[in-house]
Amino acid sequence: MQQAPVQSSLIKQTPSAIYRLWGDRIFLSVVLLLALSIVALTLGLGYYLYLGGSQAINKEGFWGFLTGTTWDPALKLEFGIWPYVLGTLITSFAALLVSFPIALAAAIFTAEYAPRWLAGFINYLVDLMAAVPSVVYGIWGIFVLAPFLREVIYMPTFLWAAEKAPGLVPFLGNPAGYGMFTGVVILSSMIIPFTAALSRDAIALVPAAQREGAYALGATRWEVMQTVILPYARGGIFAGAMLALGRALGETMAVAMVIGNSNVLPYTLFGPASTMPAVIALELKEAVEDLHYSAIIGVGFYLFLIAFIVNVAASYLLNKLKVGSQRA
Amino acid sequence: MMREFKPMASSEMTLDPSLKTRIETRHVTVIYGQKAGVKDVTMPIYANKVTALIGPSGCGKTTFLRSLNRMHDLTPSARVTGEVLLDGINVYAAGVDPVEVRRKIGMVFQKPNPFPTLSIYGNVVAGLRLVGIRKKSLLDEAAERALRQAALWDEVKDRLHAPSMSLSGGQQQRLCIARALAVEPEVLLMDEPTSALDPISTQSIEDLLTELKNHVTIVIVTHNMQQAGRVSDFTGYFLNGEMVEFGPTSLLFTTPKDKRTEAYITGRFG
């Protein structure tokens, strides 16, 4: 009976004693504060975007603002962002579709087939592609890519269609060079490095035991790639694709410079279009009306929502695809 | 560049004429970069017998094993000289496809390496699918046969399509054995197949070997002398990349001819 109080005081002291040390306490507080700041930043960003856009969103309604097709900041002050949403989604997913095979091929080639010097050189270029500022891609798009595509693809296709298949002309659109297709091409080249770099790392991380297991079964190099390496690396490859998609959804300058910036639906293959980041960048500095200003911030809010949904879906799929998660 | 090797003439080998030779190696040398990992190994591997390769860590036994099915082809810095005759044909001869060689000489590795994205069934039939067999009845039949041979059938027959990683370590290793057996190889190379397993799983795999040698010729690398004594019919003792002694396991363990073999098996080093 006499020992009881001594023991209980010992038990009470031992765990908390660790936190009596000032260094530990300060460190814990700092780490906690910084970690919480990320939560606060994300929630705060979403909240203030909503707050800023609420004037326009409330006027049109949550769905009305999203699905409306008229964006008229000058006369009627009517705001519907559907053309921008559509432009963003189409260009981003199309760019992902175009860039993915190229990026994956680059990753497979550098990780498995290329001699070391060539792999190093290609990887260096891939990393460099990611480091080039987007406005530089935009300049290149305006002065090189768009005129090139107009001469080599748009005009010949358009002239051919006008003569041989007039039914196609409405789908092709204005072959001026600045439009959806050019936007997709430039976006594709910008997001290649993200998929390529992550896929390359994922392929390199496939354990040697896995490759040898397949080789020992009498698999050829390509069969090893197909049956073992790519399935094993699929999580990392998917993560790379999602990172690329995220970049494409948010890419602003390069796209704004070449896409023609027209929100008139329906969009055509070659004709001008617009995206959510582009309209924000281009109209923010010209907005006079409060409602217009609010609508632009509202575009930002919906873009935030799209990015959020894409990320949640991606991390859900990633968990299903990751090879590590299947281990007990 | 190469060091002078102690020649070991074929006549020194205790070639037993009453036994069928499945593989015969002649002066096999494996060089990694500048260093010779295996030096001039000449030995027979008898059909439907278990041949154990023993020796201390780094003695070249695994390197030698991997030369038998041309696994060194995958390492650019490795170079193999000499001959490995499988049923009389040198697997290193020009025009021999390493893929063909590996289909005839299967391999089981130190750590179980099932393909994690495939089911139990998918793992077993992976090799058959590689050779283009698509017919379900054939695959089912082969899968059951291989799993029975690997003594895993009873444990997994109700969950063939469960993920392979849901199996225990010992089961995974038997799955890898089943995967190797499914393509009906002539020879099965096993690189310390039980070193990552617990004693019970180890025993189940050792029991398996005695059964398996009726179907396939087995070469097993082990650093566990007791294991070699239990499972093998012939043993080769490796030291510093050379094969010091080769002979029937019972003789090699009781009356070794070489002082170095004796030192190793009596536990004076290694």
Coordinates of C-alpha atoms in Angstrom, one line a residue:
Chain A
M1 CA 0.0 0.0 0.0
Q2 CA 2.8 2.3 0.8
Q3 CA 4.5 1.7 -2.5
A4 CA 1.5 2.7 -4.6
P5 CA 1.9 6.4 -4.7
V6 CA 5.5 6.1 -5.6
Q7 CA 4.7 3.9 -8.6
S8 CA 1.9 6.0 -9.9
S9 CA 4.0 9.2 -9.8
L10 CA 6.7 7.3 -11.7
I11 CA 4.3 6.2 -14.4
K12 CA 2.9 9.7 -14.7
Q13 CA 6.3 11.2 -15.0
T14 CA 8.0 8.9 -17.5
P15 CA 6.2 9.6 -20.7
S16 CA 5.8 13.3 -20.2
A17 CA 9.3 13.7 -19.1
I18 CA 10.5 13.3 -22.6
Y19 CA 8.6 16.5 -23.6
R20 CA 10.0 18.4 -20.7
L21 CA 13.1 18.9 -22.7
W22 CA 12.8 22.3 -24.3
G23 CA 14.5 21.4 -27.5
D24 CA 12.0 18.6 -28.2
R25 CA 9.1 20.8 -27.4
I26 CA 10.2 23.5 -29.7
F27 CA 11.0 21.1 -32.5
L28 CA 7.6 19.4 -32.2
S29 CA 5.8 22.8 -32.2
V30 CA 7.7 24.0 -35.2
V31 CA 7.1 20.8 -37.2
L32 CA 3.4 20.7 -36.2
L33 CA 3.0 24.4 -37.1
L34 CA 4.6 23.9 -40.5
A35 CA 2.6 20.8 -41.2
L36 CA -0.7 22.5 -40.2
S37 CA 0.2 25.5 -42.4
I38 CA -0.1 23.2 -45.4
V39 CA -3.6 22.2 -44.4
A40 CA -4.5 25.8 -43.7
L41 CA -3.1 27.0 -47.0
T42 CA -5.1 24.5 -49.0
L43 CA -8.3 25.0 -47.2
G44 CA -7.8 28.8 -47.2
L45 CA -7.0 28.9 -50.9
G46 CA -10.3 27.0 -51.7
Y47 CA -12.3 29.1 -49.3
Y48 CA -11.1 32.5 -50.5
L49 CA -11.4 31.5 -54.1
Y50 CA -15.0 30.6 -53.4
L51 CA -15.5 33.8 -51.4
G52 CA -14.0 35.9 -54.2
G53 CA -16.1 34.2 -56.8
S54 CA -19.3 33.9 -54.8
Q55 CA -20.8 37.1 -56.3
A56 CA -20.8 35.6 -59.8
I57 CA -21.4 32.1 -58.7
N58 CA -24.5 33.1 -56.6
K59 CA -25.9 35.1 -59.5
E60 CA -25.6 32.2 -62.0
G61 CA -26.0 29.4 -59.5
F62 CA -23.4 26.7 -58.7
W63 CA -24.3 24.6 -61.8
G64 CA -25.5 27.5 -63.9
F65 CA -22.1 29.2 -63.6
L66 CA -20.4 25.9 -64.5
T67 CA -22.6 24.9 -67.5
G68 CA -23.5 28.3 -68.9
T69 CA -22.0 28.9 -72.3
T70 CA -22.2 32.7 -72.5
W71 CA -19.3 34.7 -71.1
D72 CA -20.2 38.3 -71.6
P73 CA -18.3 40.7 -69.3
A74 CA -19.1 43.8 -71.5
L75 CA -22.8 44.1 -72.1
K76 CA -25.1 41.6 -70.5
L77 CA -22.7 40.7 -67.7
E78 CA -23.6 37.1 -68.0
F79 CA -21.1 34.5 -66.9
G80 CA -21.0 30.9 -67.9
I81 CA -17.6 29.1 -67.9
W82 CA -18.5 25.9 -69.7
P83 CA -16.4 26.7 -72.9
Y84 CA -13.4 27.3 -70.7
V85 CA -14.0 24.1 -68.7
L86 CA -14.4 22.1 -71.9
G87 CA -11.3 23.7 -73.4
T88 CA -9.2 22.9 -70.3
L89 CA -10.5 19.3 -70.1
I90 CA -10.1 18.6 -73.9
T91 CA -6.7 20.0 -74.3
S92 CA -5.4 18.4 -71.0
F93 CA -6.6 14.9 -71.7
A94 CA -5.7 15.1 -75.4
A95 CA -2.2 16.2 -74.4
L96 CA -2.0 13.4 -71.9
L97 CA -3.1 10.9 -74.6
V98 CA -0.5 12.3 -77.1
S99 CA 2.4 12.6 -74.7
F100 CA 1.9 9.4 -72.7
P101 CA 3.1 6.9 -75.4
I102 CA 6.1 9.1 -76.3
A103 CA 7.0 9.6 -72.6
L104 CA 6.7 5.9 -71.8
A105 CA 8.7 4.9 -74.9
A106 CA 11.5 7.4 -73.8
A107 CA 11.4 5.9 -70.3
I108 CA 11.5 2.3 -71.5
F109 CA 14.3 3.1 -73.9
T110 CA 16.5 5.0 -71.5
A111 CA 15.9 2.6 -68.6
E112 CA 16.3 -0.7 -70.4
Y113 CA 17.7 -0.5 -73.9
A114 CA 19.9 2.6 -74.4
P115 CA 23.6 2.5 -73.8
R116 CA 24.5 4.4 -70.7
W117 CA 25.8 7.5 -72.4
L118 CA 22.8 7.8 -74.6
A119 CA 20.4 7.2 -71.8
G120 CA 22.2 9.9 -69.7
F121 CA 22.0 12.3 -72.6
I122 CA 18.3 11.7 -73.2
N123 CA 17.5 11.9 -69.5
Y124 CA 19.3 15.2 -69.3
L125 CA 17.3 16.6 -72.2
V126 CA 14.1 15.3 -70.6
D127 CA 14.9 17.1 -67.3
L128 CA 15.8 20.2 -69.3
M129 CA 12.4 20.1 -71.0
A130 CA 10.8 20.3 -67.6
A131 CA 12.9 23.3 -66.6
V132 CA 12.2 25.5 -69.6
P133 CA 9.7 28.3 -68.6
S134 CA 6.3 27.9 -70.1
V135 CA 6.5 31.4 -71.7
V136 CA 9.5 30.2 -73.7
Y137 CA 7.4 27.3 -75.0
G138 CA 4.7 29.9 -75.9
I139 CA 7.1 32.0 -77.9
W140 CA 8.3 29.0 -79.8
G141 CA 4.7 28.0 -80.3
I142 CA 3.7 31.4 -81.8
F143 CA 6.7 31.8 -84.0
V144 CA 7.7 28.3 -85.0
L145 CA 5.1 25.6 -84.1
A146 CA 1.9 27.4 -85.2
P147 CA 3.1 28.6 -88.6
F148 CA 4.7 25.1 -89.2
L149 CA 1.6 23.2 -88.4
R150 CA -0.5 25.6 -90.5
E151 CA 1.7 25.0 -93.5
V152 CA 2.2 21.3 -93.1
I153 CA -1.0 20.0 -91.6
Y154 CA -3.8 22.5 -91.3
M155 CA -3.9 24.1 -94.7
P156 CA -3.4 20.9 -96.7
T157 CA -6.0 19.1 -94.7
F158 CA -8.4 21.9 -94.9
L159 CA -8.0 22.3 -98.7
W160 CA -8.3 18.6 -99.2
A161 CA -11.5 18.5 -97.1
A162 CA -13.0 21.5 -98.9
E163 CA -12.6 19.7 -102.2
K164 CA -13.1 16.0 -101.3
A165 CA -15.0 15.9 -98.1
P166 CA -17.0 19.1 -97.5
G167 CA -18.8 17.4 -94.6
L168 CA -15.6 17.5 -92.5
V169 CA -15.0 21.2 -92.9
P170 CA -17.2 22.3 -89.9
F171 CA -15.2 19.9 -87.7
L172 CA -11.8 21.1 -88.9
G173 CA -12.4 24.8 -88.3
N174 CA -10.3 27.8 -89.1
P175 CA -6.8 26.6 -90.1
A176 CA -5.1 29.8 -89.0
G177 CA -2.6 28.0 -86.9
Y178 CA -3.7 29.3 -83.5
G179 CA -6.2 26.9 -81.9
M180 CA -7.0 23.7 -80.1
F181 CA -4.7 21.4 -82.0
T182 CA -1.7 23.7 -81.6
G183 CA -2.5 24.0 -77.9
V184 CA -2.6 20.2 -77.6
V185 CA 0.7 19.8 -79.4
I186 CA 2.5 22.4 -77.2
L187 CA 1.0 21.1 -74.0
S188 CA 2.0 17.5 -74.9
S189 CA 5.6 18.5 -75.4
M190 CA 5.5 20.4 -72.1
I191 CA 4.2 17.4 -70.0
I192 CA 6.3 14.7 -71.6
P193 CA 9.1 15.1 -69.1
F194 CA 6.9 14.5 -66.0
T195 CA 5.6 11.2 -67.3
A196 CA 9.0 10.2 -68.7
A197 CA 10.9 11.0 -65.5
L198 CA 8.6 9.2 -63.1
S199 CA 8.1 6.2 -65.4
R200 CA 11.9 5.9 -65.9
D201 CA 12.4 5.9 -62.1
A202 CA 9.6 3.4 -61.6
I203 CA 11.1 1.1 -64.2
A204 CA 14.5 1.4 -62.7
L205 CA 13.1 0.4 -59.3
V206 CA 11.7 -2.9 -60.5
P207 CA 13.8 -5.4 -58.5
A208 CA 16.4 -7.4 -60.4
A209 CA 14.9 -10.6 -58.9
Q210 CA 11.7 -9.8 -60.9
R211 CA 13.5 -9.4 -64.2
E212 CA 15.6 -12.5 -63.6
G213 CA 12.5 -14.5 -62.7
A214 CA 11.0 -13.8 -66.1
Y215 CA 14.3 -14.3 -68.0
A216 CA 14.7 -17.6 -66.2
L217 CA 11.3 -18.7 -67.6
G218 CA 12.6 -18.1 -71.1
A219 CA 11.1 -14.7 -71.7
T220 CA 12.6 -12.4 -74.3
R221 CA 13.5 -8.9 -73.5
W222 CA 10.2 -7.5 -74.7
E223 CA 8.3 -10.2 -72.9
V224 CA 10.1 -9.4 -69.7
M225 CA 9.1 -5.7 -70.2
Q226 CA 5.5 -6.6 -71.0
T227 CA 4.8 -9.3 -68.4
V228 CA 6.9 -8.2 -65.5
I229 CA 8.5 -4.7 -65.6
L230 CA 5.6 -2.6 -66.8
P231 CA 3.0 -4.3 -64.5
Y232 CA 5.4 -3.9 -61.6
A233 CA 6.1 -0.3 -62.4
R234 CA 2.5 0.6 -63.3
G235 CA 1.9 2.6 -60.1
G236 CA 4.9 4.9 -60.8
I237 CA 3.9 5.2 -64.4
F238 CA 0.4 6.2 -63.5
A239 CA 1.7 8.7 -60.9
G240 CA 3.8 10.2 -63.7
A241 CA 0.8 10.5 -66.0
M242 CA -1.3 12.1 -63.2
L243 CA 1.4 14.6 -62.5
A244 CA 1.5 15.4 -66.2
L245 CA -2.3 15.8 -66.3
G246 CA -2.1 18.1 -63.3
R247 CA 0.5 20.2 -65.0
A248 CA -1.6 20.3 -68.2
L249 CA -4.8 21.4 -66.4
G250 CA -3.0 24.3 -64.8
E251 CA -0.7 25.3 -67.7
T252 CA -1.4 28.9 -68.5
M253 CA 1.0 31.0 -70.6
A254 CA 2.1 28.7 -73.4
V255 CA -1.5 27.6 -74.0
A256 CA -2.9 31.1 -73.8
M257 CA -0.3 32.2 -76.4
V258 CA -1.2 29.7 -79.1
I259 CA -4.8 28.5 -78.5
G260 CA -6.5 31.5 -80.1
N261 CA -8.6 32.4 -77.1
S262 CA -12.2 32.1 -78.4
N263 CA -15.0 30.8 -76.2
V264 CA -17.4 30.2 -79.1
L265 CA -18.7 26.7 -79.0
P266 CA -18.6 24.2 -80.6
Y267 CA -14.9 23.9 -80.7
T268 CA -13.3 22.5 -83.8
L269 CA -10.1 20.6 -84.4
F270 CA -7.9 23.4 -85.7
G271 CA -10.0 26.4 -84.7
P272 CA -9.5 28.7 -81.7
A273 CA -10.5 27.7 -78.2
S274 CA -9.8 28.8 -74.7
T275 CA -9.0 27.4 -71.3
M276 CA -9.7 28.3 -67.7
P277 CA -6.1 29.4 -66.8
A278 CA -5.9 31.3 -70.1
V279 CA -9.1 33.4 -69.4
I280 CA -7.9 34.1 -65.9
A281 CA -4.5 35.3 -67.1
L282 CA -5.9 37.3 -70.0
E283 CA -8.9 39.0 -68.4
L284 CA -7.9 39.7 -64.8
K285 CA -5.9 42.8 -65.6
E286 CA -8.8 44.2 -67.8
A287 CA -11.7 43.5 -65.4
V288 CA -13.5 46.7 -64.4
E289 CA -16.9 45.4 -63.2
D290 CA -17.0 43.8 -59.8
L291 CA -19.1 41.0 -61.2
H292 CA -16.5 40.3 -63.9
Y293 CA -13.8 40.3 -61.4
S294 CA -15.7 37.9 -59.2
A295 CA -16.5 35.6 -62.2
I296 CA -12.7 35.4 -63.0
I297 CA -12.0 34.4 -59.4
G298 CA -14.9 31.9 -59.8
V299 CA -13.1 30.3 -62.7
G300 CA -10.2 29.9 -60.4
F301 CA -12.4 28.2 -57.8
Y302 CA -13.8 25.7 -60.3
L303 CA -10.3 25.0 -61.6
F304 CA -9.3 24.3 -58.0
L305 CA -12.2 21.9 -57.7
I306 CA -11.2 20.1 -60.9
A307 CA -7.7 19.8 -59.7
F308 CA -8.9 18.5 -56.4
I309 CA -11.2 15.9 -58.0
V310 CA -8.5 14.7 -60.3
N311 CA -6.1 14.4 -57.4
V312 CA -8.5 12.4 -55.2
A313 CA -9.3 10.1 -58.1
A314 CA -5.7 9.7 -59.0
S315 CA -4.6 8.8 -55.4
Y316 CA -7.5 6.3 -55.1
L317 CA -6.4 4.6 -58.4
L318 CA -2.8 4.8 -57.4
N319 CA -3.4 2.9 -54.3
K320 CA -5.1 0.2 -56.2
L321 CA -2.3 0.0 -58.8
K322 CA 0.7 0.2 -56.5
V323 CA 2.4 -3.1 -56.3
G324 CA 3.5 -2.5 -52.7
S325 CA 0.0 -2.2 -51.4
Q326 CA -0.8 -5.8 -52.4
R327 CA 1.6 -7.1 -49.8
A328 CA 0.0 -8.3 -46.7
Chain B
M1 CA 45.4 -10.3 -67.5
M2 CA 44.1 -13.7 -66.4
R3 CA 45.8 -15.6 -63.7
E4 CA 47.4 -19.0 -64.3
F5 CA 44.7 -21.5 -63.5
K6 CA 45.4 -24.8 -61.9
P7 CA 44.4 -27.2 -64.7
M8 CA 41.9 -29.9 -63.8
A9 CA 41.7 -32.5 -66.4
S10 CA 38.5 -34.3 -67.2
S11 CA 40.1 -37.6 -66.4
E12 CA 40.3 -36.5 -62.8
M13 CA 36.5 -36.3 -62.6
T14 CA 34.8 -39.4 -61.3
L15 CA 32.6 -39.7 -64.4
D16 CA 30.3 -42.6 -63.7
P17 CA 29.5 -44.4 -66.9
S18 CA 26.4 -46.1 -65.4
L19 CA 24.7 -42.7 -65.2
K20 CA 23.3 -40.5 -67.9
T21 CA 25.0 -37.1 -68.0
R22 CA 22.5 -34.3 -68.6
I23 CA 24.9 -31.4 -68.5
E24 CA 28.7 -31.4 -68.8
T25 CA 30.7 -28.3 -68.2
R26 CA 34.1 -27.9 -69.8
H27 CA 36.6 -25.4 -68.5
V28 CA 33.9 -22.9 -67.6
T29 CA 35.4 -19.5 -66.5
V30 CA 33.3 -16.5 -65.6
I31 CA 34.9 -13.1 -65.5
Y32 CA 33.3 -10.1 -63.9
G33 CA 35.1 -7.0 -65.1
Q34 CA 38.7 -7.9 -64.3
K35 CA 38.0 -10.5 -61.7
A36 CA 37.4 -14.2 -62.4
G37 CA 34.5 -15.4 -60.3
V38 CA 34.7 -18.9 -61.6
K39 CA 37.9 -20.5 -62.8
D40 CA 38.0 -23.5 -65.2
V41 CA 35.3 -25.6 -63.8
T42 CA 34.8 -29.0 -65.5
M43 CA 32.1 -31.2 -64.0
P44 CA 29.2 -33.5 -65.0
I45 CA 25.6 -33.1 -63.9
Y46 CA 23.9 -36.4 -63.9
A47 CA 20.3 -36.8 -65.1
N48 CA 17.6 -37.2 -62.5
K49 CA 20.0 -36.6 -59.7
V50 CA 20.4 -33.8 -57.2
T51 CA 23.8 -32.1 -57.5
A52 CA 24.7 -29.8 -54.7
L53 CA 27.2 -27.0 -55.0
I54 CA 28.7 -26.1 -51.6
G55 CA 31.4 -23.7 -50.4
P56 CA 31.9 -20.6 -48.4
S57 CA 30.3 -17.2 -49.3
G58 CA 31.8 -15.7 -52.4
C59 CA 33.3 -19.0 -53.6
G60 CA 31.7 -18.7 -57.0
K61 CA 29.0 -21.4 -56.7
T62 CA 26.1 -19.1 -57.5
T63 CA 28.1 -17.5 -60.3
F64 CA 28.8 -21.0 -61.7
L65 CA 25.2 -21.9 -61.4
R66 CA 24.1 -18.9 -63.3
S67 CA 26.5 -19.7 -66.1
L68 CA 24.6 -22.9 -66.8
N69 CA 21.4 -21.2 -68.1
R70 CA 23.2 -18.1 -69.5
M71 CA 21.9 -15.7 -66.9
H72 CA 25.2 -13.8 -67.2
D73 CA 24.1 -12.6 -70.6
L74 CA 22.1 -10.0 -68.7
T75 CA 25.2 -8.5 -67.0
P76 CA 27.2 -6.6 -69.6
S77 CA 30.4 -6.8 -67.6
A78 CA 30.3 -10.6 -67.3
R79 CA 32.0 -12.9 -69.7
V80 CA 31.8 -16.6 -69.8
T81 CA 34.3 -18.9 -71.5
G82 CA 34.4 -22.6 -71.8
E83 CA 31.6 -24.9 -72.7
V84 CA 28.3 -25.9 -71.1
L85 CA 27.0 -29.0 -72.9
L86 CA 23.3 -29.7 -72.4
D87 CA 22.6 -33.1 -73.9
G88 CA 25.8 -32.7 -75.9
I89 CA 25.0 -29.2 -77.3
N90 CA 27.1 -26.2 -76.1
V91 CA 24.6 -23.6 -74.9
Y92 CA 27.2 -20.9 -75.6
A93 CA 27.6 -22.0 -79.2
A94 CA 26.9 -19.4 -81.9
G95 CA 23.3 -19.7 -83.0
V96 CA 22.0 -21.0 -79.7
D97 CA 19.2 -18.8 -78.5
P98 CA 19.6 -18.0 -74.8
V99 CA 15.8 -17.9 -74.5
E100 CA 15.6 -21.5 -75.6
V101 CA 18.3 -22.5 -73.1
R102 CA 16.4 -20.9 -70.3
R103 CA 13.3 -22.7 -71.2
K104 CA 15.1 -26.0 -70.9
I105 CA 17.0 -25.0 -67.8
G106 CA 14.7 -23.4 -65.3
M107 CA 15.8 -21.5 -62.2
V108 CA 14.6 -20.9 -58.7
F109 CA 16.1 -18.0 -56.8
Q110 CA 17.3 -17.2 -53.3
K111 CA 14.4 -15.1 -52.4
P112 CA 10.9 -16.0 -53.5
N113 CA 10.1 -13.8 -56.5
P114 CA 6.5 -14.4 -57.6
F115 CA 5.2 -11.7 -60.0
P116 CA 3.2 -9.6 -57.6
T117 CA 0.7 -8.3 -60.2
L118 CA -0.3 -11.8 -61.2
S119 CA -2.5 -14.3 -59.3
I120 CA -1.2 -17.7 -58.0
Y121 CA -2.6 -19.3 -61.2
G122 CA -1.2 -16.5 -63.4
N123 CA 2.3 -17.0 -61.9
V124 CA 2.3 -20.8 -62.6
V125 CA 1.2 -20.4 -66.2
A126 CA 3.3 -17.3 -66.9
G127 CA 6.0 -19.4 -68.7
L128 CA 3.4 -21.3 -70.8
R129 CA 1.7 -18.1 -71.9
L130 CA 5.2 -16.8 -73.0
V131 CA 5.5 -19.7 -75.4
G132 CA 2.1 -18.9 -76.7
I133 CA -0.2 -21.5 -75.1
R134 CA -3.6 -19.9 -74.7
K135 CA -5.9 -22.8 -74.5
K136 CA -7.5 -22.8 -71.0
S137 CA -7.7 -26.6 -70.6
L138 CA -4.0 -27.0 -71.3
L139 CA -3.1 -24.2 -68.9
D140 CA -5.3 -25.5 -66.2
E141 CA -3.9 -29.0 -66.6
A142 CA -0.3 -27.8 -66.5
A143 CA -1.0 -25.5 -63.6
E144 CA -2.4 -28.3 -61.5
R145 CA 0.4 -30.7 -62.4
A146 CA 3.1 -28.1 -61.6
L147 CA 1.4 -27.1 -58.3
R148 CA 1.1 -30.8 -57.3
Q149 CA 4.7 -31.4 -58.1
A150 CA 5.6 -28.4 -56.0
A151 CA 3.4 -29.8 -53.2
L152 CA 1.4 -26.6 -53.1
W153 CA -1.8 -27.8 -54.8
D154 CA -3.7 -28.8 -51.7
E155 CA -3.0 -25.4 -50.1
V156 CA -4.1 -23.2 -53.0
K157 CA -6.6 -25.2 -55.1
D158 CA -9.5 -23.2 -53.7
R159 CA -7.9 -19.8 -54.3
L160 CA -6.0 -20.1 -57.5
H161 CA -6.9 -16.6 -58.5
A162 CA -5.9 -14.9 -55.2
P163 CA -2.9 -12.5 -55.4
S164 CA 0.4 -14.4 -55.3
M165 CA 1.6 -12.1 -52.5
S166 CA -1.1 -13.4 -50.2
L167 CA 0.9 -16.6 -49.8
S168 CA 3.5 -17.1 -47.0
G169 CA 7.2 -17.0 -47.8
G170 CA 7.5 -20.8 -48.0
Q171 CA 4.4 -21.0 -50.2
Q172 CA 5.8 -18.3 -52.4
Q173 CA 9.0 -20.2 -52.9
R174 CA 7.0 -23.4 -53.8
L175 CA 5.0 -21.2 -56.2
C176 CA 8.2 -20.2 -57.9
I177 CA 9.2 -23.8 -58.1
A178 CA 5.8 -24.6 -59.7
R179 CA 6.3 -21.7 -62.1
A180 CA 9.7 -23.1 -63.1
L181 CA 8.3 -26.6 -63.4
A182 CA 5.2 -25.7 -65.5
V183 CA 7.3 -25.2 -68.6
E184 CA 8.7 -28.7 -68.1
P185 CA 12.4 -27.9 -68.0
E186 CA 15.0 -30.6 -68.2
V187 CA 17.1 -29.1 -65.5
L188 CA 16.1 -27.0 -62.5
L189 CA 18.7 -24.7 -61.0
M190 CA 18.1 -23.7 -57.4
D191 CA 20.1 -20.9 -55.9
E192 CA 20.0 -21.3 -52.1
P193 CA 16.2 -21.8 -52.4
T194 CA 15.6 -22.1 -48.7
S195 CA 18.0 -19.4 -47.3
A196 CA 15.1 -16.9 -46.8
L197 CA 12.7 -19.5 -45.3
D198 CA 11.9 -20.8 -41.9
P199 CA 12.8 -24.4 -40.9
I200 CA 9.4 -25.9 -41.6
S201 CA 9.2 -24.4 -45.1
T202 CA 12.8 -25.4 -45.6
Q203 CA 11.9 -29.0 -44.8
S204 CA 8.9 -29.1 -47.1
I205 CA 11.1 -27.9 -50.0
E206 CA 13.8 -30.4 -49.1
D207 CA 11.2 -33.2 -49.1
L208 CA 10.1 -32.0 -52.4
L209 CA 13.5 -32.3 -54.1
T210 CA 13.6 -36.1 -53.5
E211 CA 10.3 -36.3 -55.3
L212 CA 11.1 -33.9 -58.1
K213 CA 14.3 -35.6 -59.3
N214 CA 12.1 -38.2 -60.9
H215 CA 11.0 -35.6 -63.3
V216 CA 13.9 -33.2 -63.6
T217 CA 17.6 -32.9 -63.0
I218 CA 18.4 -30.6 -60.1
V219 CA 21.4 -28.5 -59.3
I220 CA 21.2 -26.8 -55.9
V221 CA 23.5 -24.2 -54.5
T222 CA 23.6 -24.1 -50.7
H223 CA 25.8 -22.8 -48.0
N224 CA 24.2 -25.3 -45.6
M225 CA 26.3 -28.5 -45.6
Q226 CA 23.6 -30.4 -43.7
Q227 CA 21.2 -29.6 -46.5
A228 CA 23.6 -30.7 -49.1
G229 CA 24.0 -34.0 -47.2
R230 CA 20.3 -34.5 -46.9
V231 CA 19.1 -33.8 -50.4
S232 CA 21.9 -34.4 -52.8
D233 CA 23.3 -37.4 -54.7
F234 CA 26.5 -35.6 -55.8
T235 CA 28.3 -32.6 -54.4
G236 CA 30.8 -30.2 -55.8
Y237 CA 32.9 -28.2 -53.3
F238 CA 33.9 -24.7 -54.5
L239 CA 36.6 -22.5 -53.1
N240 CA 37.8 -19.2 -54.5
G241 CA 36.1 -19.8 -57.8
E242 CA 37.6 -23.2 -58.3
M243 CA 35.9 -26.5 -57.9
V244 CA 38.1 -28.3 -55.4
E245 CA 36.4 -31.6 -55.4
F246 CA 33.4 -33.4 -56.9
G247 CA 32.0 -36.7 -56.1
P248 CA 29.0 -38.7 -54.7
T249 CA 27.8 -36.9 -51.7
S250 CA 28.2 -39.8 -49.4
L251 CA 31.9 -40.2 -50.3
L252 CA 32.7 -36.5 -50.4
F253 CA 31.3 -36.0 -46.9
T254 CA 32.9 -39.1 -45.3
T255 CA 36.2 -39.5 -47.2
P256 CA 37.1 -36.2 -48.9
K257 CA 40.2 -36.5 -51.0
D258 CA 41.3 -32.9 -50.7
K259 CA 42.5 -31.3 -47.5
R260 CA 40.6 -28.1 -48.2
T261 CA 37.3 -30.0 -48.6
E262 CA 38.0 -31.8 -45.4
A263 CA 38.7 -28.6 -43.6
Y264 CA 35.4 -27.2 -44.8
I265 CA 33.1 -30.1 -44.0
T266 CA 34.6 -30.7 -40.6
G267 CA 33.7 -27.1 -39.9
R268 CA 37.2 -25.7 -39.5
F269 CA 36.2 -22.7 -41.6
G270 CA 33.4 -21.4 -43.8

